[in-house]
Amino acid sequence: METRIKTQFGPIRYERSTNFPLQEGAFLSQSIKEAFIYLSSSLSKLKKGEIDENLVNSLFNDNKELLQILESLIEKFKNKALICKKERAYSDSEGNTDTSVLASVSEGGEIKIYNAFFNTKEIKDNRAGVIIHLSLIHISEPTRPEPI
């Protein structure tokens, strides 16, 4: 099911499986919207030179590398290249489950969202950060599953 979200930086389009209940679908959309806004805001600040160059250079080869990563992620969010599927719990290749995992990237590049992602009583993490992290993994290493 295609989902569209309007933001001040433009629209987001992503695919999600139909098994998300209404409230969880809205929560996921809000997390994706926040991630997109963080990315777009960071790109804008980087282009204006408002991000500390020493910090950027300590994490990346140069500003151009970070600029390319941010632009690539933003395009992914805009062009429906983000695909989310809901599953109950993470299961590794040996069939062991872990109910504390929030999300992972499948070998096909789909983001798998688990029940723990929506459990606000136990998990207080920044879910937008989870979406950004998994999107980065998909760009850099699309064939390596990565649970969070």
PDB file of C-alpha atoms in Angstrom:
ATOM      1  CA  MET A   1       0.000   0.000   0.000  1.00  0.00           C
ATOM      2  CA  GLU A   2       1.492   3.334  -1.025  1.00  0.00           C
ATOM      3  CA  THR A   3       1.552   5.984   1.679  1.00  0.00           C
ATOM      4  CA  ARG A   4       2.138   9.675   1.027  1.00  0.00           C
ATOM      5  CA  ILE A   5       3.161  12.257   3.617  1.00  0.00           C
ATOM      6  CA  LYS A   6       3.438  16.020   3.108  1.00  0.00           C
ATOM      7  CA  THR A   7       6.337  17.878   4.742  1.00  0.00           C
ATOM      8  CA  GLN A   8       7.829  21.352   4.482  1.00  0.00           C
ATOM      9  CA  PHE A   9      10.649  19.783   2.420  1.00  0.00           C
ATOM     10  CA  GLY A  10       8.293  18.114  -0.051  1.00  0.00           C
ATOM     11  CA  PRO A  11       6.268  14.902  -0.183  1.00  0.00           C
ATOM     12  CA  ILE A  12       7.380  11.464   0.971  1.00  0.00           C
ATOM     13  CA  ARG A  13       6.149   8.286  -0.702  1.00  0.00           C
ATOM     14  CA  TYR A  14       6.733   4.845   0.754  1.00  0.00           C
ATOM     15  CA  GLU A  15       5.254   1.358   0.558  1.00  0.00           C
ATOM     16  CA  ARG A  16       4.014  -0.557   3.565  1.00  0.00           C
ATOM     17  CA  SER A  17       2.342  -3.904   3.949  1.00  0.00           C
ATOM     18  CA  THR A  18      -1.383  -3.833   4.686  1.00  0.00           C
ATOM     19  CA  ASN A  19      -1.074  -5.633   8.036  1.00  0.00           C
ATOM     20  CA  PHE A  20      -0.283  -2.442  10.011  1.00  0.00           C
ATOM     21  CA  PRO A  21      -3.235  -1.499  12.233  1.00  0.00           C
ATOM     22  CA  LEU A  22      -4.329   2.127  11.761  1.00  0.00           C
ATOM     23  CA  GLN A  23      -2.571   3.477  14.880  1.00  0.00           C
ATOM     24  CA  GLU A  24       0.706   1.639  14.118  1.00  0.00           C
ATOM     25  CA  GLY A  25       0.601   2.803  10.490  1.00  0.00           C
ATOM     26  CA  ALA A  26       0.209   6.401  11.662  1.00  0.00           C
ATOM     27  CA  PHE A  27       3.052   5.958  14.175  1.00  0.00           C
ATOM     28  CA  LEU A  28       5.314   4.532  11.449  1.00  0.00           C
ATOM     29  CA  SER A  29       4.419   7.391   9.105  1.00  0.00           C
ATOM     30  CA  GLN A  30       5.259   9.926  11.814  1.00  0.00           C
ATOM     31  CA  SER A  31       8.631   8.236  12.421  1.00  0.00           C
ATOM     32  CA  ILE A  32       9.395   8.260   8.686  1.00  0.00           C
ATOM     33  CA  LYS A  33       8.315  11.909   8.450  1.00  0.00           C
ATOM     34  CA  GLU A  34      10.638  12.851  11.338  1.00  0.00           C
ATOM     35  CA  ALA A  35      13.528  10.956   9.728  1.00  0.00           C
ATOM     36  CA  PHE A  36      12.948  12.747   6.408  1.00  0.00           C
ATOM     37  CA  ILE A  37      12.829  16.147   8.111  1.00  0.00           C
ATOM     38  CA  TYR A  38      16.089  15.431   9.990  1.00  0.00           C
ATOM     39  CA  LEU A  39      17.779  14.387   6.748  1.00  0.00           C
ATOM     40  CA  SER A  40      16.462  17.349   4.744  1.00  0.00           C
ATOM     41  CA  SER A  41      17.371  19.812   7.481  1.00  0.00           C
ATOM     42  CA  SER A  42      20.882  18.345   7.727  1.00  0.00           C
ATOM     43  CA  LEU A  43      21.328  18.586   3.954  1.00  0.00           C
ATOM     44  CA  SER A  44      20.226  22.226   4.009  1.00  0.00           C
ATOM     45  CA  LYS A  45      22.637  23.055   6.857  1.00  0.00           C
ATOM     46  CA  LEU A  46      25.487  21.219   5.130  1.00  0.00           C
ATOM     47  CA  LYS A  47      24.939  23.164   1.896  1.00  0.00           C
ATOM     48  CA  LYS A  48      24.927  26.451   3.850  1.00  0.00           C
ATOM     49  CA  GLY A  49      28.135  25.519   5.694  1.00  0.00           C
ATOM     50  CA  GLU A  50      26.360  25.486   9.065  1.00  0.00           C
ATOM     51  CA  ILE A  51      27.725  22.085  10.082  1.00  0.00           C
ATOM     52  CA  ASP A  52      31.139  21.924  11.756  1.00  0.00           C
ATOM     53  CA  GLU A  53      33.602  20.845   9.064  1.00  0.00           C
ATOM     54  CA  ASN A  54      35.876  19.121  11.600  1.00  0.00           C
ATOM     55  CA  LEU A  55      32.968  16.970  12.753  1.00  0.00           C
ATOM     56  CA  VAL A  56      32.048  16.050   9.178  1.00  0.00           C
ATOM     57  CA  ASN A  57      35.651  15.210   8.334  1.00  0.00           C
ATOM     58  CA  SER A  58      35.996  13.031  11.434  1.00  0.00           C
ATOM     59  CA  LEU A  59      33.091  10.863  10.247  1.00  0.00           C
ATOM     60  CA  PHE A  60      33.356  11.096   6.438  1.00  0.00           C
ATOM     61  CA  ASN A  61      36.093  11.630   3.874  1.00  0.00           C
ATOM     62  CA  ASP A  62      34.756  15.111   3.101  1.00  0.00           C
ATOM     63  CA  ASN A  63      31.581  17.176   2.782  1.00  0.00           C
ATOM     64  CA  LYS A  64      30.903  15.756  -0.680  1.00  0.00           C
ATOM     65  CA  GLU A  65      30.646  12.212   0.687  1.00  0.00           C
ATOM     66  CA  LEU A  66      28.104  13.257   3.324  1.00  0.00           C
ATOM     67  CA  LEU A  67      26.252  15.371   0.765  1.00  0.00           C
ATOM     68  CA  GLN A  68      25.927  12.354  -1.569  1.00  0.00           C
ATOM     69  CA  ILE A  69      24.676  10.122   1.246  1.00  0.00           C
ATOM     70  CA  LEU A  70      22.067  12.654   2.381  1.00  0.00           C
ATOM     71  CA  GLU A  71      20.879  13.303  -1.174  1.00  0.00           C
ATOM     72  CA  SER A  72      20.634   9.574  -1.835  1.00  0.00           C
ATOM     73  CA  LEU A  73      18.591   8.986   1.328  1.00  0.00           C
ATOM     74  CA  ILE A  74      16.268  11.904   0.595  1.00  0.00           C
ATOM     75  CA  GLU A  75      15.632  10.617  -2.940  1.00  0.00           C
ATOM     76  CA  LYS A  76      14.835   7.206  -1.483  1.00  0.00           C
ATOM     77  CA  PHE A  77      12.193   8.761   0.789  1.00  0.00           C
ATOM     78  CA  LYS A  78      10.711  10.827  -2.066  1.00  0.00           C
ATOM     79  CA  ASN A  79      10.615   8.110  -4.716  1.00  0.00           C
ATOM     80  CA  LYS A  80       8.883   5.265  -2.903  1.00  0.00           C
ATOM     81  CA  ALA A  81      12.121   3.283  -2.523  1.00  0.00           C
ATOM     82  CA  LEU A  82      11.390   2.734   1.168  1.00  0.00           C
ATOM     83  CA  ILE A  83       9.434  -0.484   1.686  1.00  0.00           C
ATOM     84  CA  CYS A  84       8.213  -1.429   5.179  1.00  0.00           C
ATOM     85  CA  LYS A  85       6.756  -4.758   6.216  1.00  0.00           C
ATOM     86  CA  LYS A  86       5.367  -5.634   9.637  1.00  0.00           C
ATOM     87  CA  GLU A  87       6.297  -8.822  11.443  1.00  0.00           C
ATOM     88  CA  ARG A  88       5.801  -9.936  15.037  1.00  0.00           C
ATOM     89  CA  ALA A  89       9.408 -10.463  16.101  1.00  0.00           C
ATOM     90  CA  TYR A  90      12.891 -10.721  14.649  1.00  0.00           C
ATOM     91  CA  SER A  91      14.013 -14.219  13.753  1.00  0.00           C
ATOM     92  CA  ASP A  92      17.610 -15.047  12.768  1.00  0.00           C
ATOM     93  CA  SER A  93      18.688 -17.575  10.133  1.00  0.00           C
ATOM     94  CA  GLU A  94      18.609 -20.355  12.739  1.00  0.00           C
ATOM     95  CA  GLY A  95      15.030 -19.574  13.756  1.00  0.00           C
ATOM     96  CA  ASN A  96      15.876 -17.923  17.093  1.00  0.00           C
ATOM     97  CA  THR A  97      13.551 -15.017  17.896  1.00  0.00           C
ATOM     98  CA  ASP A  98      14.366 -11.800  19.728  1.00  0.00           C
ATOM     99  CA  THR A  99      11.396  -9.662  20.805  1.00  0.00           C
ATOM    100  CA  SER A 100      13.626  -6.684  21.706  1.00  0.00           C
ATOM    101  CA  VAL A 101      14.628  -5.972  18.080  1.00  0.00           C
ATOM    102  CA  LEU A 102      12.835  -2.893  16.707  1.00  0.00           C
ATOM    103  CA  ALA A 103      13.497  -3.359  12.997  1.00  0.00           C
ATOM    104  CA  SER A 104      15.844  -4.888  10.443  1.00  0.00           C
ATOM    105  CA  VAL A 105      16.649  -4.793   6.738  1.00  0.00           C
ATOM    106  CA  SER A 106      15.891  -7.936   4.756  1.00  0.00           C
ATOM    107  CA  GLU A 107      18.196  -9.285   2.067  1.00  0.00           C
ATOM    108  CA  GLY A 108      15.854  -7.740  -0.503  1.00  0.00           C
ATOM    109  CA  GLY A 109      16.225  -4.301   1.109  1.00  0.00           C
ATOM    110  CA  GLU A 110      12.803  -4.161   2.768  1.00  0.00           C
ATOM    111  CA  ILE A 111      12.628  -2.655   6.231  1.00  0.00           C
ATOM    112  CA  LYS A 112      10.994  -5.122   8.587  1.00  0.00           C
ATOM    113  CA  ILE A 113       9.216  -3.428  11.485  1.00  0.00           C
ATOM    114  CA  TYR A 114       8.600  -5.577  14.568  1.00  0.00           C
ATOM    115  CA  ASN A 115       6.101  -5.189  17.421  1.00  0.00           C
ATOM    116  CA  ALA A 116       8.866  -3.793  19.690  1.00  0.00           C
ATOM    117  CA  PHE A 117       9.027  -0.692  17.436  1.00  0.00           C
ATOM    118  CA  PHE A 118       5.597   0.321  18.703  1.00  0.00           C
ATOM    119  CA  ASN A 119       6.108  -0.617  22.368  1.00  0.00           C
ATOM    120  CA  THR A 120       6.612   2.812  23.903  1.00  0.00           C
ATOM    121  CA  LYS A 121       6.626   1.473  27.472  1.00  0.00           C
ATOM    122  CA  GLU A 122       9.797  -0.552  26.993  1.00  0.00           C
ATOM    123  CA  ILE A 123      11.581   1.273  24.167  1.00  0.00           C
ATOM    124  CA  LYS A 124      12.283   5.022  24.446  1.00  0.00           C
ATOM    125  CA  ASP A 125      14.662   5.252  21.449  1.00  0.00           C
ATOM    126  CA  ASN A 126      14.356   7.716  18.623  1.00  0.00           C
ATOM    127  CA  ARG A 127      12.432   5.752  16.009  1.00  0.00           C
ATOM    128  CA  ALA A 128      13.285   8.280  13.292  1.00  0.00           C
ATOM    129  CA  GLY A 129      16.932   7.414  13.959  1.00  0.00           C
ATOM    130  CA  VAL A 130      16.090   3.734  13.476  1.00  0.00           C
ATOM    131  CA  ILE A 131      14.565   4.480  10.046  1.00  0.00           C
ATOM    132  CA  ILE A 132      17.589   6.588   9.018  1.00  0.00           C
ATOM    133  CA  HIS A 133      20.024   3.894  10.207  1.00  0.00           C
ATOM    134  CA  LEU A 134      18.266   1.136   8.297  1.00  0.00           C
ATOM    135  CA  SER A 135      18.020   3.301   5.175  1.00  0.00           C
ATOM    136  CA  LEU A 136      21.771   3.937   5.350  1.00  0.00           C
ATOM    137  CA  ILE A 137      22.444   0.203   5.631  1.00  0.00           C
ATOM    138  CA  HIS A 138      20.291  -0.452   2.592  1.00  0.00           C
ATOM    139  CA  ILE A 139      22.277   2.085   0.548  1.00  0.00           C
ATOM    140  CA  SER A 140      25.725   0.966   1.698  1.00  0.00           C
ATOM    141  CA  GLU A 141      25.240  -2.788   2.098  1.00  0.00           C
ATOM    142  CA  PRO A 142      21.860  -3.834   0.648  1.00  0.00           C
ATOM    143  CA  THR A 143      22.461  -7.569   0.974  1.00  0.00           C
ATOM    144  CA  ARG A 144      23.375  -7.649   4.675  1.00  0.00           C
ATOM    145  CA  PRO A 145      20.420  -8.048   7.069  1.00  0.00           C
ATOM    146  CA  GLU A 146      20.854  -5.768  10.073  1.00  0.00           C
ATOM    147  CA  PRO A 147      18.649  -5.928  13.173  1.00  0.00           C
ATOM    148  CA  ILE A 148      18.319  -2.953  15.532  1.00  0.00           C
TER     149      ILE A 148
END
